Amino acid sequence: MHPRFAIVLALALMFLAPPLFAQEGQGVVFALYYRCAQGEESRADEIIRNAFGPIFDRQVAAGAYSQWGLNAHAMGGDWRRLMYWIGTDRDAMLDAREEFVQEIQQNHAAEGRELGTICPSHDDYIWNIVGQSSLAGTGGGASLSTYYVCDQTQQARADSVVTRLIAPVWDRHVSQGTISSWGWLSHRHGGKYRRLAVIGAADAKSLLNAQETMGPDMPPMSNRELNEVCPTHTDYIWNTVVPQP
């Protein structure tokens, strides 16, 4: 595929995915994970912030999404940038997609082509939010994302383990300031990863320290049961680019 079409087609495919559970539960997350030329990533950030950002900001203000964001790779695999949108109303998100694609084609085609050259490949995921922080913590400048490969026949068991045993520990550490937030998400569309745990904190050091602090508080059976259903995983640490922490 020619790079000039990459960004518009990626977003089109994302927003035209099969029906979501966006009208139910705690929400849905559309995510684009980009592989980028590492020497040019700052330019990709500029394009997203300055050309695309005002469009997304306007759509948030109109209620199409509750939030959009951009994260930069700090540690982990070959994904270098993560762009995401959070919402609850599928129809509003689809309408926003149409508006975005039209505006990019009309007013920002050059920026779209440039971004497609810098970040020529990507993975699309759609996540349903199963659980998230019940308390509001201080803003985080980084997040630890653990992407799990799970037995698809037992995924509900993994959700139960997290909501019953692990989430109360995370909530307690949000209230204590160890972490700023947490989320547990389930796969709806995309690649091999079936579940996603996200923990927020001020920076990468705080995240790694939080792992050590929270570890002894986890019920012993929680890790064993979760590993039985989701035996392998990949960790990423993302630095927040948008919104500003």
XYZ file of C-alpha atoms in Angstrom:
245
model
C 0.000 0.000 0.000
C 1.267 3.467 -0.834
C 2.062 5.445 2.358
C -0.183 8.328 1.295
C -3.266 6.236 2.023
C -2.029 4.622 5.250
C -3.361 7.001 7.891
C -6.798 7.566 6.317
C -7.347 3.889 5.525
C -6.160 2.810 8.970
C -8.728 5.048 10.629
C -11.421 4.030 8.175
C -10.899 0.345 8.895
C -10.839 1.021 12.611
C -14.121 2.877 12.674
C -15.861 0.546 10.220
C -15.083 -2.555 12.280
C -17.836 -5.035 13.260
C -20.467 -3.839 15.771
C -19.070 -3.051 19.189
C -20.409 -3.261 22.677
C -20.077 0.513 22.770
C -23.632 0.937 23.999
C -22.976 -1.315 26.993
C -20.601 -1.630 29.915
C -17.926 0.931 30.674
C -16.899 1.920 27.184
C -14.766 1.031 24.227
C -11.249 1.959 23.120
C -10.147 2.183 19.495
C -6.342 1.881 19.259
C -3.758 2.207 16.490
C -0.297 0.823 17.299
C 2.292 2.230 14.904
C 5.715 1.005 13.831
C 7.754 4.083 12.988
C 11.203 5.185 11.864
C 12.792 5.938 15.222
C 14.711 8.992 14.052
C 11.538 10.674 12.810
C 9.080 9.951 15.608
C 9.079 13.512 16.929
C 7.842 14.703 13.543
C 5.022 12.128 13.701
C 4.059 13.560 17.097
C 3.970 17.070 15.618
C 1.674 15.990 12.797
C -0.735 14.248 15.138
C -0.777 17.103 17.661
C -0.958 20.008 15.220
C -2.878 18.673 12.203
C -5.072 15.934 13.664
C -5.317 17.061 17.285
C -7.597 20.064 16.735
C -10.047 17.828 14.862
C -10.085 15.267 17.663
C -10.386 18.022 20.300
C -13.433 19.378 18.514
C -14.967 15.921 18.354
C -14.383 15.390 22.075
C -16.067 18.722 22.785
C -19.017 17.624 20.631
C -19.349 14.398 22.640
C -18.217 11.890 20.006
C -15.490 10.635 22.361
C -14.723 11.190 25.994
C -10.974 11.359 25.303
C -8.295 10.826 22.704
C -4.587 10.414 23.285
C -1.130 9.741 21.917
C 1.535 7.696 23.705
C 5.221 7.273 22.889
C 7.230 4.064 23.325
C 9.539 4.002 26.344
C 10.106 0.258 26.815
C 8.773 -2.874 25.146
C 8.371 -4.307 21.662
C 8.292 -2.846 18.167
C 5.251 -0.586 18.490
C 6.550 2.981 18.679
C 3.397 5.084 18.928
C -0.102 4.447 20.258
C -3.021 6.646 19.216
C -6.365 5.927 20.892
C -9.938 7.129 21.282
C -12.309 6.331 24.169
C -16.084 6.526 23.848
C -19.418 4.886 24.580
C -21.641 5.737 21.606
C -20.769 3.750 18.508
C -22.889 5.841 16.144
C -21.294 9.071 17.328
C -17.828 7.562 16.859
C -18.688 6.408 13.338
C -19.956 9.878 12.462
C -16.758 11.370 13.877
C -14.729 9.017 11.738
C -16.464 10.221 8.575
C -15.880 13.833 9.555
C -12.211 13.176 10.317
C -11.485 11.333 7.058
C -13.142 14.053 4.994
C -11.256 16.843 6.736
C -7.892 15.071 6.382
C -8.500 14.481 2.691
C -9.555 18.079 2.116
C -7.193 20.013 4.377
C -4.329 17.826 5.617
C -3.524 15.366 2.829
C 0.175 16.255 2.856
C 0.443 15.614 6.606
C -1.376 12.299 6.179
C 1.077 11.212 3.502
C 4.045 12.253 5.646
C 2.783 10.358 8.671
C 2.244 7.285 6.511
C 5.878 7.501 5.395
C 7.257 7.877 8.928
C 5.005 5.154 10.393
C 4.353 2.823 7.446
C 2.728 -0.078 9.317
C 0.385 -0.501 12.248
C -1.859 -2.899 14.181
C -5.515 -2.101 14.869
C -7.218 -3.142 18.092
C -10.622 -2.493 19.567
C -10.847 -3.013 23.328
C -13.921 -3.174 25.548
C -13.427 -1.721 29.025
C -14.196 -4.442 31.574
C -13.119 -2.503 34.672
C -11.288 0.670 35.622
C -10.306 2.801 38.595
C -13.177 3.505 40.944
C -11.202 6.387 42.493
C -9.672 9.427 40.826
C -5.898 9.565 41.276
C -3.390 12.220 40.310
C -2.523 12.528 36.630
C -0.010 10.093 35.184
C 2.744 10.827 32.703
C 3.340 7.155 31.862
C 1.517 3.856 31.697
C 2.452 0.204 31.954
C 0.477 -1.896 29.475
C 0.531 -5.679 29.777
C -0.846 -7.419 26.680
C -1.964 -10.980 27.412
C -2.266 -14.007 25.131
C -5.100 -16.086 26.627
C -7.094 -19.268 26.195
C -10.184 -17.877 24.479
C -12.435 -20.477 26.075
C -11.529 -19.260 29.588
C -11.281 -15.497 29.180
C -14.258 -14.851 31.445
C -12.319 -16.577 34.211
C -9.452 -14.110 33.747
C -11.929 -11.224 34.004
C -13.303 -12.685 37.227
C -9.836 -13.056 38.740
C -9.003 -9.434 37.988
C -12.290 -7.907 39.159
C -12.524 -10.033 42.345
C -8.917 -10.296 43.467
C -6.613 -7.848 41.701
C -8.761 -4.744 41.162
C -9.280 -4.112 44.914
C -5.499 -4.032 45.357
C -5.109 -1.617 42.460
C -7.881 0.605 43.862
C -6.189 0.689 47.254
C -2.919 1.779 45.664
C -4.683 4.494 43.663
C -6.018 5.875 46.945
C -2.516 5.665 48.461
C -0.902 7.385 45.478
C 1.237 4.424 44.402
C -0.444 4.493 40.982
C -2.715 7.067 39.343
C -5.149 4.732 37.569
C -5.794 1.225 36.291
C -7.869 -0.445 33.593
C -8.693 -3.990 32.474
C -9.754 -4.378 28.828
C -11.009 -7.237 26.682
C -10.286 -7.901 23.026
C -13.031 -7.111 20.530
C -11.068 -6.791 17.306
C -7.415 -7.058 16.312
C -4.421 -9.333 16.763
C -3.346 -12.058 19.157
C -3.649 -10.188 22.449
C -6.899 -11.015 24.240
C -6.668 -8.995 27.450
C -4.927 -5.766 28.420
C -4.013 -4.416 31.861
C -3.071 -0.721 32.035
C -1.601 0.993 35.113
C -0.786 4.706 35.209
C 1.827 6.585 37.239
C 3.979 9.696 37.063
C 6.820 8.158 35.049
C 8.589 4.904 34.197
C 10.491 4.776 37.500
C 7.253 5.182 39.435
C 5.635 2.377 37.448
C 8.456 -0.077 38.101
C 8.529 0.851 41.775
C 4.744 0.441 41.948
C 5.017 -3.105 40.596
C 7.360 -3.992 43.440
C 5.208 -2.234 46.024
C 1.946 -3.850 44.949
C 3.348 -7.348 44.409
C 3.217 -8.510 48.048
C -0.389 -7.268 48.339
C -1.672 -9.479 45.535
C -3.513 -12.642 46.682
C -1.225 -15.587 45.842
C -3.970 -17.370 43.946
C -4.584 -14.369 41.663
C -1.355 -14.642 39.688
C -1.596 -18.416 39.498
C -5.166 -18.356 38.168
C -4.478 -15.539 35.728
C -1.392 -17.307 34.380
C -3.404 -20.485 33.839
C -5.753 -18.633 31.491
C -3.265 -16.125 30.023
C 0.132 -17.868 30.139
C 2.156 -15.375 28.069
C 2.256 -11.604 27.822
C 4.186 -8.623 26.479
C 4.883 -5.508 28.539
C 5.136 -1.959 27.245
C 5.788 1.283 29.067
C 4.290 4.273 27.280
C 5.058 7.938 27.903
C 2.077 10.262 27.571
C 2.330 12.769 24.716
C -1.364 13.814 24.552
C -3.104 14.748 26.797
C -0.321 16.532 28.646
C 0.194 14.899 32.088
